[in-house]
Short mmCIF file of C-alpha atoms in Angstrom, two decimals:
data_model
loop_
_atom_site.label_atom_id
_atom_site.label_comp_id
_atom_site.label_asym_id
_atom_site.label_seq_id
_atom_site.Cartn_x
_atom_site.Cartn_y
_atom_site.Cartn_z
CA UNK F 28 36.06 -2.17 -23.79
CA UNK F 29 32.42 -2.89 -24.57
CA UNK F 30 29.76 -0.22 -24.84
CA UNK F 31 26.80 -1.04 -22.59
CA UNK F 32 23.11 -0.24 -23.07
CA UNK F 33 20.33 -0.77 -20.55
CA UNK F 34 16.78 -1.21 -21.83
CA UNK F 35 14.04 -0.63 -19.24
CA UNK F 36 10.53 -1.73 -20.14
CA UNK F 37 8.28 0.77 -18.44
CA UNK F 38 4.64 1.63 -17.91
CA UNK F 39 3.51 3.79 -14.97
CA UNK F 40 5.83 1.83 -12.64
CA UNK F 41 7.25 4.71 -10.58
CA UNK F 42 7.71 3.02 -7.19
CA UNK F 43 11.37 2.01 -7.60
CA UNK F 44 12.43 3.41 -10.95
CA UNK F 45 14.73 6.12 -9.58
CA UNK F 46 16.67 3.53 -7.57
CA UNK F 47 16.84 1.24 -10.61
CA UNK F 48 18.36 4.00 -12.74
CA UNK F 49 20.71 5.23 -10.02
CA UNK F 50 22.27 1.79 -9.68
CA UNK F 51 22.98 1.70 -13.43
CA UNK F 52 24.20 5.27 -13.96
CA UNK F 53 27.67 4.04 -14.99
CA UNK F 54 26.50 2.53 -18.30
CA UNK F 55 26.86 4.24 -21.69
CA UNK F 56 23.16 4.71 -22.33
CA UNK F 57 19.78 3.92 -20.81
CA UNK F 58 16.80 3.34 -23.09
CA UNK F 59 13.36 3.66 -21.49
CA UNK F 60 10.71 1.94 -23.58
CA UNK F 61 7.38 3.29 -22.30
CA UNK F 62 3.81 2.63 -23.34
CA UNK F 63 0.76 0.38 -22.92
CA UNK F 64 -0.47 -2.59 -24.87
CA UNK F 65 -3.34 -1.69 -27.18
CA UNK F 66 -5.74 -4.09 -25.45
CA UNK F 67 -5.15 -2.40 -22.06
CA UNK F 68 -5.98 1.16 -23.10
CA UNK F 69 -9.74 1.15 -22.60
CA UNK F 70 -9.38 -0.16 -19.07
CA UNK F 71 -6.34 1.75 -17.88
CA UNK F 72 -6.91 5.17 -19.42
CA UNK F 73 -9.62 6.14 -16.89
CA UNK F 74 -7.36 5.00 -14.06
CA UNK F 75 -4.23 6.79 -15.32
CA UNK F 76 -6.31 9.81 -16.29
CA UNK F 77 -4.92 10.56 -19.75
CA UNK F 78 -4.76 9.39 -23.35
CA UNK F 79 -2.25 6.54 -23.25
CA UNK F 80 -1.43 6.98 -26.94
CA UNK F 81 0.44 10.10 -25.87
CA UNK F 82 3.77 10.11 -23.98
CA UNK F 83 3.59 10.45 -20.22
CA UNK F 84 4.63 13.98 -19.14
CA UNK F 85 5.48 12.62 -15.70
CA UNK F 86 7.72 9.86 -17.06
CA UNK F 87 9.39 12.02 -19.70
CA UNK F 88 10.12 14.72 -17.13
CA UNK F 89 11.46 12.27 -14.56
CA UNK F 90 13.88 10.58 -16.95
CA UNK F 91 15.10 13.91 -18.30
CA UNK F 92 15.79 15.01 -14.73
CA UNK F 93 17.57 11.76 -13.87
CA UNK F 94 19.74 12.00 -16.97
CA UNK F 95 20.90 15.48 -16.02
CA UNK F 96 21.45 14.64 -12.36
CA UNK F 97 23.30 11.38 -12.94
CA UNK F 98 25.19 12.39 -16.08
CA UNK F 99 24.06 9.39 -18.13
CA UNK F 100 22.26 9.58 -21.50
CA UNK F 101 18.65 8.48 -21.00
CA UNK F 102 16.62 8.08 -24.17
CA UNK F 103 12.91 8.09 -23.51
CA UNK F 104 10.65 6.45 -26.11
CA UNK F 105 6.89 6.00 -26.07
CA UNK F 106 4.57 3.85 -28.14
CA UNK F 107 1.42 1.75 -28.10
CA UNK F 108 2.18 -1.93 -28.67
CA UNK F 109 0.20 -4.96 -29.75
CA UNK F 110 1.60 -6.93 -26.81
CA UNK F 111 4.65 -7.99 -24.83
CA UNK F 112 6.42 -9.48 -27.83
CA UNK F 113 6.25 -6.32 -29.93
CA UNK F 114 7.23 -4.06 -27.04
CA UNK F 115 10.26 -6.10 -26.01
CA UNK F 116 11.54 -6.40 -29.57
CA UNK F 117 11.09 -2.67 -30.12
CA UNK F 118 12.95 -1.76 -26.94
CA UNK F 119 15.87 -4.06 -27.68
CA UNK F 120 16.13 -2.62 -31.16
CA UNK F 121 16.60 0.89 -29.75
CA UNK F 122 19.83 -0.09 -27.98
CA UNK F 123 23.17 0.70 -29.63
CA UNK F 124 25.63 -0.90 -27.17
CA UNK F 125 27.74 -4.00 -27.67
CA UNK F 126 26.03 -5.47 -24.59
CA UNK F 127 22.32 -4.97 -23.94
CA UNK F 128 20.99 -5.33 -20.40
CA UNK F 129 17.24 -5.98 -20.21
CA UNK F 130 16.04 -4.68 -16.83
CA UNK F 131 12.56 -4.38 -15.36
CA UNK F 132 11.40 -1.26 -13.53
CA UNK F 133 11.31 -3.13 -10.20
CA UNK F 134 14.73 -4.85 -10.39
CA UNK F 135 17.59 -3.49 -8.31
CA UNK F 136 20.88 -4.93 -9.59
CA UNK F 137 24.18 -5.00 -7.71
CA UNK F 138 26.05 -4.82 -11.01
CA UNK F 139 29.45 -3.31 -11.84
CA UNK F 140 31.06 -2.55 -15.17
CA UNK F 141 33.91 -4.97 -14.50
CA UNK F 142 31.47 -7.89 -14.45
CA UNK F 143 30.01 -6.87 -17.82
CA UNK F 144 33.51 -6.55 -19.28
CA UNK F 145 34.22 -10.08 -18.06
CA UNK F 146 31.11 -11.28 -19.92
CA UNK F 147 32.16 -9.36 -23.04
CA UNK F 148 35.57 -11.05 -23.03
CA UNK F 149 34.05 -14.53 -22.66
CA UNK F 150 32.74 -16.85 -25.35
CA UNK F 151 29.20 -16.70 -23.92
CA UNK F 152 26.48 -14.60 -25.56
CA UNK F 153 23.96 -14.51 -22.68
CA UNK F 154 24.48 -13.85 -18.96
CA UNK F 155 22.23 -13.92 -15.91
CA UNK F 156 21.89 -12.41 -12.47
CA UNK F 157 20.98 -14.14 -9.22
CA UNK F 158 17.39 -12.98 -8.75
CA UNK F 159 15.52 -12.94 -5.45
CA UNK F 160 11.77 -12.29 -5.70
CA UNK F 161 10.84 -10.23 -2.66
CA UNK F 162 7.41 -9.46 -1.30
CA UNK F 163 6.37 -7.48 1.77
CA UNK F 164 8.07 -7.87 5.18
CA UNK F 165 11.27 -8.79 3.31
CA UNK F 166 9.88 -12.23 2.60
CA UNK F 167 10.60 -14.20 -0.54
CA UNK F 168 7.63 -15.53 -2.48
CA UNK F 169 7.45 -18.28 -5.04
CA UNK F 170 5.88 -21.51 -6.14
CA UNK F 171 6.45 -24.64 -4.09
CA UNK F 172 9.84 -26.12 -4.87
CA UNK F 173 11.24 -22.92 -6.35
CA UNK F 174 14.67 -21.77 -5.09
CA UNK F 175 15.10 -18.60 -3.06
CA UNK F 176 17.69 -17.45 -5.59
CA UNK F 177 17.07 -18.13 -9.29
CA UNK F 178 19.17 -17.33 -12.33
CA UNK F 179 17.46 -14.75 -14.54
CA UNK F 180 18.93 -14.03 -17.99
CA UNK F 181 19.28 -10.29 -18.69
CA UNK F 182 22.57 -9.55 -20.54
CA UNK F 183 23.01 -10.13 -24.27
CA UNK F 184 25.72 -9.58 -26.86
CA UNK F 185 23.78 -7.57 -29.41
CA UNK F 186 25.56 -8.85 -32.52
CA UNK F 187 25.01 -12.49 -31.50
CA UNK F 188 21.47 -12.26 -30.06
CA UNK F 189 18.85 -10.55 -32.19
CA UNK F 190 15.94 -8.55 -30.81
CA UNK F 191 13.55 -11.41 -31.60
CA UNK F 192 15.85 -14.16 -30.31
CA UNK F 193 16.40 -12.48 -26.94
CA UNK F 194 12.75 -13.11 -26.06
CA UNK F 195 13.52 -16.82 -25.72
CA UNK F 196 15.67 -16.13 -22.65
CA UNK F 197 13.32 -13.85 -20.70
CA UNK F 198 10.76 -14.62 -17.99
CA UNK F 199 7.59 -13.69 -19.87
CA UNK F 200 3.88 -14.48 -19.62
CA UNK F 201 1.89 -15.20 -22.76
CA UNK F 202 4.83 -14.93 -25.20
CA UNK F 203 5.79 -17.91 -27.34
CA UNK F 204 9.37 -18.93 -26.63
CA UNK F 205 11.80 -21.37 -28.25
CA UNK F 206 14.32 -23.62 -26.54
CA UNK F 207 17.76 -22.11 -25.98
CA UNK F 208 21.20 -23.72 -25.90
CA UNK F 209 22.93 -24.11 -22.54
CA UNK F 210 26.28 -23.25 -24.12
CA UNK F 211 24.98 -19.72 -24.80
CA UNK F 212 25.22 -18.86 -21.10
CA UNK F 213 28.04 -17.57 -18.99
CA UNK F 214 28.32 -20.22 -16.24
CA UNK F 215 28.48 -17.74 -13.36
CA UNK F 216 26.05 -14.94 -12.54
CA UNK F 217 27.14 -11.39 -13.30
CA UNK F 218 25.65 -10.11 -10.05
CA UNK F 219 22.84 -10.46 -7.58
CA UNK F 220 19.62 -8.51 -7.61
CA UNK F 221 16.36 -7.88 -5.79
CA UNK F 222 13.14 -8.20 -7.80
CA UNK F 223 10.44 -6.33 -5.85
CA UNK F 224 7.78 -8.08 -7.85
CA UNK F 225 4.76 -7.63 -5.56
CA UNK F 226 5.77 -4.60 -3.50
CA UNK F 227 3.74 -1.62 -4.64
CA UNK F 228 2.11 1.64 -3.66
CA UNK F 229 -1.68 1.81 -3.94
CA UNK F 230 -1.34 3.42 -7.38
CA UNK F 231 1.25 0.90 -8.51
CA UNK F 232 -0.91 -1.98 -7.32
CA UNK F 233 -3.94 -0.59 -9.13
CA UNK F 234 -2.02 -0.40 -12.41
CA UNK F 235 -0.70 -3.91 -11.95
CA UNK F 236 -4.15 -5.26 -11.13
CA UNK F 237 -5.69 -3.64 -14.19
CA UNK F 238 -2.85 -4.75 -16.45
CA UNK F 239 -3.02 -8.41 -15.43
CA UNK F 240 -6.81 -8.43 -15.74
CA UNK F 241 -6.39 -7.19 -19.31
CA UNK F 242 -3.60 -9.66 -20.05
CA UNK F 243 -5.45 -12.65 -18.64
CA UNK F 244 -8.58 -12.09 -20.67
CA UNK F 245 -6.60 -11.16 -23.79
CA UNK F 246 -4.74 -14.47 -23.60
CA UNK F 247 -7.88 -16.53 -22.97
CA UNK F 248 -10.17 -15.59 -25.80
CA UNK F 249 -10.61 -11.86 -25.13
CA UNK F 250 -13.83 -12.56 -23.27
CA UNK F 251 -13.80 -9.12 -21.73
CA UNK F 252 -13.34 -8.21 -18.12
CA UNK F 253 -15.03 -10.05 -15.31
CA UNK F 254 -15.02 -10.04 -11.56
CA UNK F 255 -14.03 -7.38 -9.10
CA UNK F 256 -12.08 -5.08 -11.42
CA UNK F 257 -15.00 -4.90 -13.82
CA UNK F 258 -17.43 -4.23 -10.95
CA UNK F 259 -15.29 -1.35 -9.72
CA UNK F 260 -14.87 0.06 -13.21
CA UNK F 261 -18.63 0.05 -13.81
CA UNK F 262 -19.20 1.75 -10.47
CA UNK F 263 -16.66 4.49 -11.18
CA UNK F 264 -18.05 5.06 -14.67
CA UNK F 265 -21.34 6.29 -13.16
CA UNK F 266 -19.82 9.25 -11.34
CA UNK F 267 -16.83 11.55 -11.09
CA UNK F 268 -14.29 9.98 -8.74
CA UNK F 269 -10.86 11.36 -7.97
CA UNK F 270 -7.80 9.32 -8.92
CA UNK F 271 -6.83 8.67 -5.29
CA UNK F 272 -10.15 7.01 -4.51
CA UNK F 273 -9.97 4.81 -7.59
CA UNK F 274 -6.36 3.79 -6.97
CA UNK F 275 -7.13 2.84 -3.37
CA UNK F 276 -10.05 0.62 -4.34
CA UNK F 277 -8.33 -0.99 -7.31
CA UNK F 278 -5.12 -1.48 -5.36
CA UNK F 279 -6.79 -3.36 -2.53
CA UNK F 280 -9.08 -5.44 -4.72
CA UNK F 281 -6.53 -8.25 -5.10
CA UNK F 282 -4.18 -10.26 -2.94
CA UNK F 283 -1.22 -8.93 -4.95
CA UNK F 284 -1.93 -5.44 -3.61
CA UNK F 285 -0.44 -6.46 -0.28
CA UNK F 286 2.15 -8.70 -1.85
CA UNK F 287 0.76 -12.12 -1.03
CA UNK F 288 -0.37 -13.76 -4.28
CA UNK F 289 -2.54 -16.84 -4.24
CA UNK F 290 -0.88 -20.26 -4.52
CA UNK F 291 2.48 -18.91 -3.36
CA UNK F 292 4.52 -19.90 -0.35
CA UNK F 293 6.56 -17.39 1.63
CA UNK F 294 9.98 -17.76 3.21
CA UNK F 295 12.36 -15.53 5.08
CA UNK F 296 15.28 -14.17 3.12
CA UNK F 297 18.37 -14.89 5.18
CA UNK F 298 22.08 -15.36 4.67
CA UNK F 299 23.85 -17.39 3.47
CA UNK F 300 21.17 -18.49 0.98
CA UNK F 301 20.28 -14.87 0.18
CA UNK F 302 23.39 -12.67 0.19
CA UNK F 303 23.31 -9.87 2.73
CA UNK F 304 23.89 -7.22 0.05
CA UNK F 305 20.73 -8.26 -1.83
CA UNK F 306 18.66 -8.32 1.35
CA UNK F 307 19.92 -4.87 2.34
CA UNK F 308 19.04 -3.21 -0.96
CA UNK F 309 15.56 -4.76 -0.86
CA UNK F 310 14.97 -3.67 2.72
CA UNK F 311 15.99 -0.10 1.99
CA UNK F 312 13.82 0.17 -1.13
CA UNK F 313 10.73 -1.43 0.40
CA UNK F 314 10.96 0.15 3.86
CA UNK F 315 8.13 2.61 3.24
CA UNK F 316 5.81 -0.15 2.04
CA UNK F 317 6.69 -2.47 4.93
CA UNK F 318 6.00 0.19 7.54
CA UNK F 319 3.06 -0.73 9.74
CA UNK F 320 2.63 -4.29 8.42
CA UNK F 321 0.90 -6.32 9.65
CA UNK F 322 -1.72 -3.77 10.65
CA UNK F 323 -3.56 -3.40 13.93
CA UNK F 324 -6.18 -1.19 12.28
CA UNK F 325 -7.11 -0.05 8.80
CA UNK F 326 -9.40 2.71 7.55
CA UNK F 327 -10.30 3.33 3.95
CA UNK F 328 -12.92 3.24 1.23
CA UNK F 329 -14.50 0.45 -0.74
CA UNK F 330 -16.95 -0.32 -3.53
CA UNK F 331 -19.85 -2.72 -2.97
CA UNK F 332 -19.12 -6.04 -4.64
CA UNK F 333 -15.36 -5.45 -4.72
CA UNK F 334 -13.32 -7.20 -1.99
CA UNK F 335 -10.40 -5.65 -0.21
CA UNK F 336 -7.49 -7.60 1.20
CA UNK F 337 -5.37 -6.61 4.18
CA UNK F 338 -2.66 -8.23 6.24
CA UNK F 339 -3.73 -7.85 9.87
CA UNK F 340 -1.82 -8.75 13.00
CA UNK F 341 -2.88 -11.93 14.83
CA UNK F 342 -5.42 -11.10 17.50
CA UNK F 343 -8.50 -12.24 19.37
CA UNK F 344 -11.10 -11.15 16.88
CA UNK F 345 -11.93 -8.16 14.73
CA UNK F 346 -14.10 -5.09 14.86
CA UNK F 347 -15.65 -3.89 11.58
CA UNK F 348 -17.47 -0.62 11.08
CA UNK F 349 -19.06 0.34 7.75
CA UNK F 350 -20.59 3.56 6.51
CA UNK F 351 -23.14 1.66 4.46
CA UNK F 352 -26.03 -0.75 4.83
CA UNK F 353 -26.03 -4.09 3.07
CA UNK F 354 -24.80 -7.63 3.35
CA UNK F 355 -21.23 -8.03 4.60
CA UNK F 356 -18.70 -10.86 4.73
CA UNK F 357 -15.36 -11.14 6.47
CA UNK F 358 -13.03 -14.04 5.59
CA UNK F 359 -9.82 -14.66 7.53
CA UNK F 360 -6.96 -16.91 6.41
CA UNK F 361 -3.82 -17.41 8.53
CA UNK F 362 -0.67 -16.39 6.69
CA UNK F 363 2.39 -18.45 7.49
CA UNK F 364 6.09 -18.39 6.69
CA UNK F 365 7.61 -21.72 5.64
CA UNK F 366 4.10 -23.15 5.65
CA UNK F 367 1.86 -24.46 2.86
CA UNK F 368 1.14 -22.28 -0.19
CA UNK F 369 -1.52 -19.63 0.28
CA UNK F 370 -4.89 -20.86 -0.97
CA UNK F 371 -7.62 -18.22 -1.04
CA UNK F 372 -10.15 -20.92 -1.89
CA UNK F 373 -9.54 -23.10 1.16
CA UNK F 374 -11.92 -23.13 4.13
CA UNK F 375 -11.41 -20.17 6.41
CA UNK F 376 -13.10 -18.29 9.22
CA UNK F 377 -16.08 -16.65 7.52
CA UNK F 378 -18.54 -14.30 9.18
CA UNK F 379 -21.60 -12.84 7.43
CA UNK F 380 -23.98 -10.22 8.74
CA UNK F 381 -26.52 -7.56 7.73
CA UNK F 382 -24.52 -4.35 8.06
CA UNK F 383 -26.03 -1.16 9.43
CA UNK F 384 -24.32 2.19 8.84
CA UNK F 385 -21.74 3.03 11.52
CA UNK F 386 -22.82 0.13 13.72
CA UNK F 387 -19.68 -1.80 14.75
CA UNK F 388 -19.70 -5.54 14.29
CA UNK F 389 -17.54 -7.78 16.45
CA UNK F 390 -16.20 -10.88 14.75
CA UNK F 391 -14.93 -13.56 17.14
CA UNK F 392 -11.80 -15.55 16.34
CA UNK F 393 -12.11 -18.90 14.65
CA UNK F 394 -10.56 -22.11 15.83
CA UNK F 395 -6.81 -22.11 15.29
CA UNK F 396 -5.58 -24.55 12.67
CA UNK F 397 -4.11 -27.55 14.43
CA UNK F 398 -0.90 -27.40 12.42
CA UNK F 399 -0.29 -24.50 10.06
CA UNK F 400 3.07 -25.94 9.13
CA UNK F 401 4.94 -22.69 9.69
CA UNK F 402 5.31 -19.46 11.63
CA UNK F 403 2.08 -17.44 11.64
CA UNK F 404 2.86 -13.79 10.92
CA UNK F 405 -0.67 -12.49 10.56
CA UNK F 406 -4.06 -13.00 9.03
CA UNK F 407 -4.99 -12.26 5.45
CA UNK F 408 -8.41 -10.60 5.76
CA UNK F 409 -10.92 -10.28 2.92
CA UNK F 410 -13.79 -7.82 3.47
CA UNK F 411 -16.69 -7.72 1.03
CA UNK F 412 -19.92 -5.71 1.14
CA UNK F 413 -22.81 -5.71 -1.31
CA UNK F 414 -26.13 -3.92 -1.47
CA UNK F 415 -29.17 -3.33 -3.65
CA UNK F 416 -28.78 -1.84 -7.12
CA UNK F 417 -30.68 1.35 -6.27
CA UNK F 418 -28.44 2.04 -3.27
CA UNK F 419 -25.24 1.34 -5.20
CA UNK F 420 -26.42 3.53 -8.07
CA UNK F 421 -27.15 6.39 -5.67
CA UNK F 422 -23.63 6.21 -4.20
CA UNK F 423 -22.08 6.11 -7.66
CA UNK F 424 -24.08 9.06 -8.97
CA UNK F 425 -23.11 11.05 -5.90
CA UNK F 426 -19.44 10.07 -6.47
CA UNK F 427 -19.38 8.58 -2.99
CA UNK F 428 -16.97 5.80 -2.08
CA UNK F 429 -18.24 4.58 1.30
CA UNK F 430 -15.75 4.21 4.12
CA UNK F 431 -14.93 1.34 6.46
CA UNK F 432 -12.72 0.64 9.46
CA UNK F 433 -11.20 -2.66 10.48
CA UNK F 434 -9.48 -3.24 13.83
CA UNK F 435 -7.84 -6.18 15.56
CA UNK F 436 -8.89 -6.93 19.11
CA UNK F 437 -6.05 -7.12 21.61
CA UNK F 438 -5.40 -10.28 23.64
CA UNK F 439 -7.57 -8.93 26.47
CA UNK F 440 -10.54 -8.55 24.14
CA UNK F 441 -10.76 -4.75 24.52
CA UNK F 442 -11.32 -2.46 21.59
CA UNK F 443 -8.04 -0.90 20.42
#
């Protein structure tokens, strides 16, 4: 019988972690490898609200509690790493089992010990699971031509695959990888699994947004931050803003925050292509985040110069009310299932106006696209407001995040 270790790479990703651990409580040990990359600290420390060189009290406490409740040894480790390569190698090196399972904090595996024992008895040294990348509304997202179910390597025989070599098999961004031999793999998948890659709470989305901003600019010459995240960060640096306000703004300032990344197409997950068991575990885990989508109305806060994105129900126009004066823009892109990939740069309904505080603005519908190529499930709405520097500075110094409301008009044209 093989001893089995699970290594979970972790950083502030609390949305599904308890479910991830609960599904793997039968293994011999779970290693949690926590900590940021060095180049992310300056950006993420104000958002997280603590010194990221120190272990997370929340994470350490949670994993200690889970270990006691589930009866599985959970070893929590924290560090600051140069990048993905160093962190992954370090985490793998902490495992002591004959088989090491590399699992992300948003992957729910339908795995049993018997399947791992089958892998251990085989001549293969690497095994995979059938991975389905879910987004909101139980849709599957991916690049054009990508399968709904893809094989993702995650299980390694530790004596045959070194910590450095295992990187070559993983789905990683910005990490140099070498070619691997097909004969290394077990031909069949060990299990199925749901990867809730773009389903997040507001806090989870804000961390993800900040992390990928840091990663992108680190990989492309370390030019520093640009765009909407930098604008929000500069605004928040002028005042004293609570964590909830910051997380809300950061979380909505990207398409990923509502699970619909640019240049992706979206399909329905349905049997037999997606096994019912995988769909069920994804639906249960993401139910709270799917509730109320697409929205009929949305209220919240924003920062001038930083767009928010929201999935709104199809309607006959929109009503926008802002608590601030300035220039405003509303862009609306139809979101379709089994249609063309989402393109945030393509022509869309765009309405601009000079906003007055608390004065509602009615935005009429645009002409429907003649052929969207798929089922329209809603409209991806981008709302952006900007104002003069003196006004923005006054809001920041007063630690004021102005509010907005956005509502969909019903088919009769009445205000909801």
